[in-house]
Coordinates of C-alpha atoms and ligand atoms in Angstrom, one line a residue:
M1 CA 0.0 0.0 0.0
N2 CA 1.2 3.5 -0.7
L3 CA 1.2 6.3 1.9
K4 CA -2.4 7.4 1.1
E5 CA -3.8 3.9 1.2
N6 CA -2.0 3.2 4.5
L7 CA -3.4 6.3 6.1
Q8 CA -6.9 5.4 4.7
F9 CA -6.7 2.0 6.2
D10 CA -5.6 3.4 9.5
K11 CA -8.5 5.8 9.6
E12 CA -11.0 3.1 9.0
H13 CA -9.7 0.3 11.2
L14 CA -7.3 1.5 13.9
W15 CA -8.5 3.3 17.0
H16 CA -6.0 5.8 18.3
P17 CA -5.8 7.4 21.8
Y18 CA -8.8 9.6 22.6
A19 CA -9.8 9.7 19.0
A20 CA -12.7 8.9 16.7
L21 CA -12.4 6.5 13.8
K22 CA -12.8 8.1 10.3
N23 CA -13.6 11.8 11.0
T24 CA -10.3 12.4 12.5
P25 CA -7.7 15.1 11.7
A26 CA -4.8 14.1 9.5
R27 CA -2.2 11.9 11.0
F28 CA 1.5 11.4 10.4
L29 CA 3.0 8.0 9.5
A30 CA 6.1 7.7 11.7
K31 CA 8.9 5.7 9.9
E32 CA 11.9 5.9 12.1
A33 CA 12.9 7.8 15.2
H34 CA 16.4 8.5 16.5
G35 CA 17.5 10.9 19.2
T36 CA 15.1 13.9 19.5
T37 CA 13.8 13.4 16.0
I38 CA 10.8 11.4 14.4
E39 CA 11.0 10.9 10.7
T40 CA 7.6 10.7 8.9
A41 CA 6.8 8.9 5.6
D42 CA 6.2 12.2 3.9
G43 CA 9.8 13.2 4.7
L44 CA 9.3 15.5 7.7
H45 CA 11.8 15.4 10.5
L46 CA 10.0 16.5 13.7
I47 CA 11.6 17.2 17.0
D48 CA 9.6 15.2 19.6
A49 CA 8.9 18.0 21.9
V50 CA 6.6 15.8 24.1
S51 CA 9.0 12.8 24.4
S52 CA 6.2 10.6 22.8
W53 CA 3.9 11.2 25.8
W54 CA 6.7 11.9 28.3
C55 CA 8.5 8.6 28.2
M56 CA 11.4 9.1 25.7
A57 CA 13.8 10.5 28.3
H58 CA 17.1 9.5 26.5
G59 CA 15.8 10.3 23.1
H60 CA 14.4 7.7 20.6
N61 CA 16.2 4.5 20.0
A62 CA 19.1 5.0 22.4
P63 CA 21.7 2.5 21.1
E64 CA 22.4 1.1 24.6
I65 CA 18.7 0.2 25.0
V66 CA 18.3 -1.2 21.5
E67 CA 21.3 -3.5 22.1
A68 CA 20.0 -4.6 25.4
I69 CA 16.7 -5.7 23.9
Q70 CA 18.3 -7.4 21.0
K71 CA 20.6 -9.4 23.3
Q72 CA 17.9 -10.5 25.6
S73 CA 15.6 -11.4 22.7
E74 CA 18.1 -14.0 21.6
K75 CA 17.8 -15.8 25.0
M76 CA 14.3 -15.4 26.2
C77 CA 11.5 -13.0 25.1
H78 CA 9.2 -14.0 27.9
V79 CA 8.5 -16.5 30.6
M80 CA 5.7 -16.5 33.1
F81 CA 6.7 -14.8 36.4
G82 CA 4.5 -17.2 38.4
G83 CA 6.8 -19.9 39.5
F84 CA 9.8 -18.5 37.7
T85 CA 12.1 -15.6 38.2
H86 CA 14.9 -14.5 35.9
E87 CA 18.1 -12.4 35.8
P88 CA 16.7 -9.4 33.9
A89 CA 14.0 -9.0 36.7
I90 CA 16.5 -9.4 39.5
E91 CA 19.1 -7.1 38.0
L92 CA 16.4 -4.4 37.3
G93 CA 15.1 -4.9 40.8
E94 CA 18.6 -4.4 42.2
K95 CA 19.2 -1.3 40.1
L96 CA 15.8 0.2 41.2
V97 CA 16.5 -0.5 44.9
N98 CA 19.7 1.6 44.5
F99 CA 18.0 4.3 42.4
L100 CA 14.7 4.8 44.2
P101 CA 14.4 6.9 47.4
Q102 CA 15.7 5.0 50.4
G103 CA 13.2 2.6 52.0
L104 CA 11.2 2.1 48.9
N105 CA 12.4 -1.3 47.9
R106 CA 9.5 -3.8 47.6
I107 CA 8.8 -3.9 43.9
F108 CA 5.8 -5.1 41.9
F109 CA 6.4 -4.9 38.1
A110 CA 3.3 -3.8 36.2
D111 CA 2.8 -3.6 32.5
S112 CA 1.6 0.0 32.3
G113 CA 1.2 3.1 34.5
S114 CA -2.5 2.6 34.9
I115 CA -1.9 -0.9 36.2
A116 CA 0.8 0.3 38.6
V117 CA -1.8 2.7 40.1
E118 CA -4.4 -0.1 40.3
C119 CA -1.8 -2.1 42.3
A120 CA -1.1 0.9 44.6
A121 CA -4.7 1.3 45.5
K122 CA -5.1 -2.4 46.0
M123 CA -2.0 -2.5 48.2
A124 CA -3.3 0.3 50.3
V125 CA -6.6 -1.4 50.9
Q126 CA -4.8 -4.7 51.6
Y127 CA -2.6 -2.9 54.0
Q128 CA -5.5 -1.5 56.0
Y129 CA -7.2 -4.9 55.9
A130 CA -4.1 -6.4 57.4
M131 CA -4.1 -3.7 60.1
G132 CA -7.6 -4.8 61.1
H133 CA -9.4 -2.0 59.3
P134 CA -11.4 -3.7 56.4
E135 CA -13.7 -0.7 56.4
K136 CA -10.9 1.5 55.2
S137 CA -11.2 1.0 51.5
K138 CA -11.5 4.6 50.0
L139 CA -8.8 6.8 48.8
V140 CA -8.5 10.6 48.7
A141 CA -7.3 12.1 45.5
L142 CA -6.8 15.5 44.1
K143 CA -9.0 17.4 41.7
G144 CA -7.1 18.1 38.5
G145 CA -5.2 14.8 38.9
Y146 CA -4.6 12.1 36.3
H147 CA -3.7 8.5 37.2
G148 CA -4.6 6.5 34.1
D149 CA -7.5 5.1 32.0
T150 CA -8.4 1.8 33.6
A151 CA -11.5 1.8 35.9
G152 CA -9.6 2.0 39.2
A153 CA -7.2 4.7 37.9
M154 CA -10.0 6.7 36.3
A155 CA -11.8 6.7 39.6
L156 CA -8.8 8.5 41.2
S157 CA -8.4 11.0 38.3
D158 CA -10.2 14.4 38.2
P159 CA -13.9 13.7 38.8
D160 CA -15.0 16.3 36.3
G161 CA -12.4 15.4 33.7
M162 CA -12.5 13.2 30.6
H163 CA -14.0 10.2 32.3
V164 CA -17.3 11.5 33.5
L165 CA -19.2 9.3 31.1
F166 CA -18.0 6.2 33.1
R167 CA -18.9 7.5 36.5
E168 CA -21.3 4.6 37.1
I169 CA -18.7 1.9 36.6
M170 CA -16.0 3.6 38.8
P171 CA -15.4 3.0 42.4
H172 CA -16.2 6.0 44.5
H173 CA -13.4 8.0 46.2
Y174 CA -13.1 11.4 47.8
F175 CA -11.4 14.5 46.3
A176 CA -9.7 17.5 47.8
E177 CA -9.3 20.7 45.9
R178 CA -6.3 21.1 43.6
P179 CA -3.4 22.9 45.4
N180 CA -3.4 26.5 44.2
C181 CA 0.0 27.6 45.5
R182 CA 2.3 27.7 42.6
V183 CA 5.6 25.9 42.4
D184 CA 7.6 29.2 42.2
E185 CA 5.7 31.1 44.9
P186 CA 5.9 31.0 48.7
W187 CA 3.8 28.3 50.4
D188 CA 0.5 29.4 51.9
D189 CA -1.0 27.2 54.6
T190 CA -4.7 27.9 53.6
D191 CA -4.0 25.8 50.4
F192 CA -4.1 22.7 52.6
V193 CA -7.5 23.2 54.3
S194 CA -9.5 21.3 51.7
M195 CA -7.3 18.2 52.1
E196 CA -7.4 18.4 55.9
Q197 CA -11.2 18.7 55.9
T198 CA -11.7 15.9 53.4
V199 CA -9.5 13.4 55.3
A200 CA -10.9 14.4 58.7
E201 CA -14.5 14.0 57.5
H202 CA -14.1 10.5 56.0
L203 CA -11.3 9.2 58.0
H204 CA -13.1 6.0 59.2
E205 CA -13.2 4.7 55.6
I206 CA -9.9 6.2 54.2
A207 CA -7.0 3.8 53.4
A208 CA -4.7 6.3 51.6
V209 CA -4.1 9.6 49.9
I210 CA -2.8 9.5 46.3
C211 CA -1.5 12.4 44.3
E212 CA 1.0 13.4 41.5
P213 CA 3.8 15.2 43.4
V214 CA 4.4 18.8 42.3
F215 CA 3.4 18.2 38.7
Q216 CA -0.2 17.4 37.8
G217 CA 0.1 16.2 34.2
G218 CA -2.6 14.7 32.2
N219 CA -5.5 16.7 33.5
G220 CA -4.2 20.2 33.5
M221 CA -0.4 20.5 33.3
W222 CA -0.4 22.2 36.7
L223 CA 2.7 22.8 38.8
Y224 CA 2.2 23.3 42.5
N225 CA 4.1 24.1 45.6
A226 CA 6.0 21.3 47.4
G227 CA 4.9 22.7 50.7
Y228 CA 1.7 20.8 50.1
L229 CA 3.5 17.5 50.1
K230 CA 5.2 18.2 53.5
R231 CA 1.8 18.9 55.0
L232 CA 0.3 15.8 53.4
R233 CA 3.0 13.5 54.8
K234 CA 2.4 14.9 58.2
L235 CA -1.4 14.5 57.9
C236 CA -1.0 10.9 56.7
D237 CA 1.3 10.0 59.6
R238 CA -1.1 11.6 62.1
Y239 CA -4.0 9.5 61.0
G240 CA -2.3 6.3 60.1
I241 CA -3.2 6.4 56.4
L242 CA -0.9 5.7 53.6
L243 CA 0.6 8.2 51.2
I244 CA 0.8 7.1 47.5
L245 CA 2.9 9.2 45.2
D246 CA 2.3 8.7 41.5
E247 CA 5.7 9.6 39.9
I248 CA 4.8 8.1 36.6
A249 CA 5.1 11.5 34.8
S250 CA 7.3 13.4 37.3
G251 CA 9.9 10.8 38.0
F252 CA 13.3 10.4 36.4
F253 CA 14.5 14.0 36.5
R254 CA 11.5 15.5 34.7
T255 CA 11.0 18.3 37.4
G256 CA 14.8 18.5 38.2
P257 CA 15.6 16.1 40.9
R258 CA 15.4 12.3 40.4
F259 CA 11.9 12.2 41.7
A260 CA 9.5 15.2 42.4
M261 CA 9.0 14.1 46.0
E262 CA 12.6 15.4 46.6
H263 CA 11.3 19.0 46.2
A264 CA 9.5 18.3 49.6
G265 CA 12.1 16.0 51.1
I266 CA 9.4 13.4 51.9
L267 CA 9.0 9.7 51.3
P268 CA 5.7 8.0 50.4
D269 CA 4.6 4.6 51.6
I270 CA 3.9 3.5 48.1
M271 CA 5.1 5.0 44.8
C272 CA 4.3 4.4 41.1
I273 CA 6.8 4.8 38.3
G274 CA 6.4 4.1 34.6
K275 CA 6.8 6.2 31.4
A276 CA 10.6 6.9 31.3
L277 CA 11.4 3.7 33.2
T278 CA 12.4 1.9 30.1
G279 CA 13.5 5.1 28.4
G280 CA 10.3 4.9 26.3
S281 CA 11.3 1.7 24.5
I282 CA 8.8 -0.9 25.9
T283 CA 5.8 -0.6 28.2
M284 CA 6.7 -1.3 31.8
A285 CA 5.8 0.3 35.1
A286 CA 6.2 -0.5 38.8
C287 CA 4.4 -0.1 42.0
V288 CA 6.9 0.2 44.8
A289 CA 6.1 -0.2 48.5
S290 CA 8.0 0.5 51.6
E291 CA 9.2 -2.4 53.7
M292 CA 6.6 -1.5 56.3
V293 CA 3.7 -1.8 53.9
A294 CA 5.1 -5.0 52.3
E295 CA 5.8 -6.6 55.7
T296 CA 2.3 -5.7 57.0
I297 CA 0.6 -7.3 54.0
T298 CA 2.9 -10.4 54.1
N299 CA 2.4 -11.0 57.8
S300 CA -1.4 -10.9 57.6
K301 CA -3.9 -13.7 57.0
I302 CA -4.1 -13.0 53.3
S303 CA -0.4 -12.8 52.9
A304 CA -0.3 -12.8 49.1
F305 CA -0.7 -9.5 47.2
M306 CA -3.6 -10.3 44.9
H307 CA -2.5 -9.1 41.5
G308 CA -0.5 -10.8 38.6
P309 CA -0.5 -9.7 35.1
T310 CA 0.3 -12.2 32.3
Y311 CA 3.3 -10.2 31.1
M312 CA 4.6 -9.3 34.6
A313 CA 8.3 -8.5 34.6
N314 CA 8.7 -9.3 30.8
P315 CA 12.4 -10.0 30.3
L316 CA 12.6 -7.7 27.2
A317 CA 11.2 -4.8 29.1
C318 CA 13.4 -5.6 32.1
A319 CA 16.5 -5.6 29.9
A320 CA 15.4 -2.2 28.4
G321 CA 14.8 -0.9 32.0
I322 CA 18.3 -2.0 33.1
A323 CA 19.9 -0.2 30.2
S324 CA 17.6 2.9 30.8
L325 CA 18.6 3.0 34.5
S326 CA 22.3 2.8 33.6
L327 CA 21.8 5.9 31.5
F328 CA 20.0 7.7 34.3
E329 CA 22.8 6.8 36.7
N330 CA 25.7 7.7 34.4
R331 CA 24.5 10.8 32.6
D332 CA 24.4 14.2 34.2
Y333 CA 20.7 14.8 33.8
P334 CA 20.4 17.1 36.7
S335 CA 22.6 19.6 34.9
A336 CA 20.9 19.0 31.5
V337 CA 17.5 19.6 33.0
K338 CA 18.8 22.8 34.7
R339 CA 19.9 24.0 31.3
I340 CA 16.6 23.1 29.7
E341 CA 14.7 24.8 32.5
A342 CA 16.7 28.1 32.1
R343 CA 16.1 28.1 28.4
L344 CA 12.4 27.3 28.7
K345 CA 12.1 30.1 31.2
Q346 CA 13.9 32.6 29.1
N347 CA 12.0 31.7 25.9
L348 CA 8.5 31.2 27.3
A349 CA 8.3 34.3 29.7
P350 CA 7.8 36.7 26.8
L351 CA 4.8 34.7 25.7
R352 CA 2.9 36.0 28.7
S353 CA 2.1 39.1 26.7
L354 CA 0.4 37.3 23.9
E355 CA -3.3 38.2 23.7
N356 CA -4.4 34.6 24.0
T357 CA -2.2 33.6 26.9
A358 CA -3.7 32.7 30.2
D359 CA -0.6 31.5 31.9
V360 CA 3.0 30.4 31.4
R361 CA 4.8 28.0 33.8
V362 CA 8.0 26.1 33.8
C363 CA 9.6 23.6 36.1
G364 CA 12.5 21.3 35.2
A365 CA 12.1 20.0 31.7
I366 CA 8.4 21.0 31.6
G367 CA 7.2 24.1 29.9
V368 CA 3.4 25.0 29.7
L369 CA 1.7 27.7 27.7
E370 CA -1.8 27.8 28.9
L371 CA -4.1 29.6 26.4
K372 CA -7.4 31.3 27.0
A373 CA -8.9 29.4 24.0
K374 CA -7.4 26.8 21.8
P375 CA -6.7 27.1 18.1
S376 CA -8.0 24.7 15.4
S377 CA -6.2 21.4 14.9
D378 CA -5.6 22.4 11.3
D379 CA -3.7 25.5 12.4
I380 CA -1.7 23.4 15.0
L381 CA -0.8 20.9 12.2
K382 CA 0.3 23.8 10.0
V383 CA 2.7 25.1 12.7
I384 CA 4.0 21.5 13.2
R385 CA 4.7 21.1 9.5
E386 CA 6.3 24.5 9.1
T387 CA 8.5 24.5 12.2
G388 CA 9.4 20.8 12.3
V389 CA 8.4 20.5 15.9
W390 CA 6.0 17.9 17.1
L391 CA 3.7 19.3 19.8
R392 CA 0.5 17.7 21.1
P393 CA -1.6 20.3 22.8
F394 CA -4.7 19.2 24.7
C395 CA -7.6 21.4 25.9
N396 CA -6.0 24.8 26.2
Y397 CA -2.5 23.5 27.1
V398 CA 0.4 23.9 24.7
Y399 CA 3.3 22.3 26.5
T400 CA 6.7 20.7 26.0
M401 CA 8.3 17.9 27.9
P402 CA 11.3 17.3 25.6
P403 CA 13.8 14.4 25.8
L404 CA 16.4 15.2 28.5
V405 CA 19.0 15.1 25.7
T406 CA 17.4 18.0 23.8
T407 CA 19.9 20.7 22.8
E408 CA 19.4 24.4 23.7
A409 CA 19.1 25.2 20.0
E410 CA 16.3 22.6 19.7
I411 CA 14.6 24.1 22.9
D412 CA 14.6 27.4 21.0
R413 CA 12.9 25.9 18.1
I414 CA 10.3 24.2 20.3
C415 CA 9.5 27.4 22.0
E416 CA 9.2 29.2 18.7
A417 CA 6.6 26.6 17.7
M418 CA 4.8 27.0 21.0
K419 CA 4.7 30.8 20.4
R420 CA 3.4 30.2 16.8
I421 CA 0.5 28.1 18.2
G422 CA -0.1 30.8 20.9
E423 CA -0.4 33.4 18.1
C424 CA -3.0 31.3 16.0
E425 CA -6.6 32.5 15.8
P426 CA -8.3 31.0 18.8
L427 CA -11.6 29.1 18.2
P428 CA -14.7 30.6 19.8
V429 CA -15.1 29.2 23.4
V430 CA -18.1 26.9 23.7
D431 CA -19.3 26.1 27.2
G432 CA -18.8 22.6 28.4
D433 CA -16.6 21.9 25.4
D434 CA -13.4 20.8 27.2
E435 CA -12.2 18.6 24.5
F436 CA -9.6 16.0 25.5
H437 CA -10.1 14.1 22.2
E438 CA -8.5 15.0 18.8
Ligands
PLP1 C1 0.5 8.5 32.0 C2 0.2 8.4 33.5 C3 -0.4 7.3 34.0 C4 -0.9 6.2 33.2 O1 0.1 5.5 32.6 P1 -0.2 4.5 31.3 O2 1.2 3.9 31.1 O3 -0.6 5.4 30.2 O4 -1.2 3.6 31.8 C5 -0.6 7.3 35.4 N1 -0.3 8.3 36.2 C6 0.3 9.5 35.7 C7 0.8 10.5 36.6 C8 0.6 9.5 34.3 O5 1.2 10.6 33.8

């Protein structure tokens, strides 16, 4: 099939994320991707300014990762993790124990971020059960949060976000207001009142609090003050409830430090990692518990943790994870992210004065241009073609989360493309039309 026929088949038969079949905007056919660049079948070379949905930390097809996958594939692509273990899982486990914040060292390998979140919620409930509190089976989450697309993870994401349609099939949890205090402003104690009240009011049924530390990604690209997390840790300790930090987007240097929790100097009881774990090469995530949580579950009547995906600890993904962690260990990403942050701040600050700008925010290798109204997808595509920069705005958020290997010259080009989108004619604002889909 030629390019046109390929794209036509795709439109008719293949569902894409948050997209309709058929009446969907034009799509690019990706042919190859290396470093920061994706090459399309019609000859474009696009800088991947969103790291292919935030996972491609080392750039596309890092040779170290490709080689690790190739080598492992010659020996064993997969084996069930029930009844077997294998060296790639053990080696990745060892590397993670060294790389993760101290004390977080009981690892459950999951096959995607959403599944890691499901596991975290189940672990929290199983922990409370083991503590003699079977009635504690609800979580508190934050408005404006995003934790994934499976039922359990949807139920913890913003209750008014893109999943409202499925409200009836989701378990019910409680929500506190989104922290309003910005990452770059002084902490204000009143910001914590909603969380304090929500937990106090429902304490008898609450197992844990879950949130994305500092960076709320998929539901609003919001960057909030780490002071919130310090208060949250104290609150959870006071009431004997667990703190789950979802570092799937914020982990692996994205906000500056290895993990965003380091901005607050706190540790969770359970954390979720994913996305950049394998450097964007193969799907893999993990739910990691503290020794205390793991021991409590293990010493209880139901000592097994009741979860077990078919592809758990897939050896190819583990091999990719090992190679990816070596890169995270050996490269000076903290300095690279500092350079990216400075460049983003310098380039994006002037965009505050655009007529259609609602807000500009930067933290680490995250730059967000929030618009008052979004432009048409045709206009966005035109900017992408003309600038050679791949951006994927959603709702009113035009953002970049570039690979951590992106050069300053490339950051300049990315920011120029964001500016061009900010200057496009905005569509009329229709009430209730918060579109998450294409
Ligand atoms: C992307 C994301 C998830 C879901 O991960 P998937 O691999 O897409 O299932 C969960 N939590 C956060 C914070 C995320 O950014």
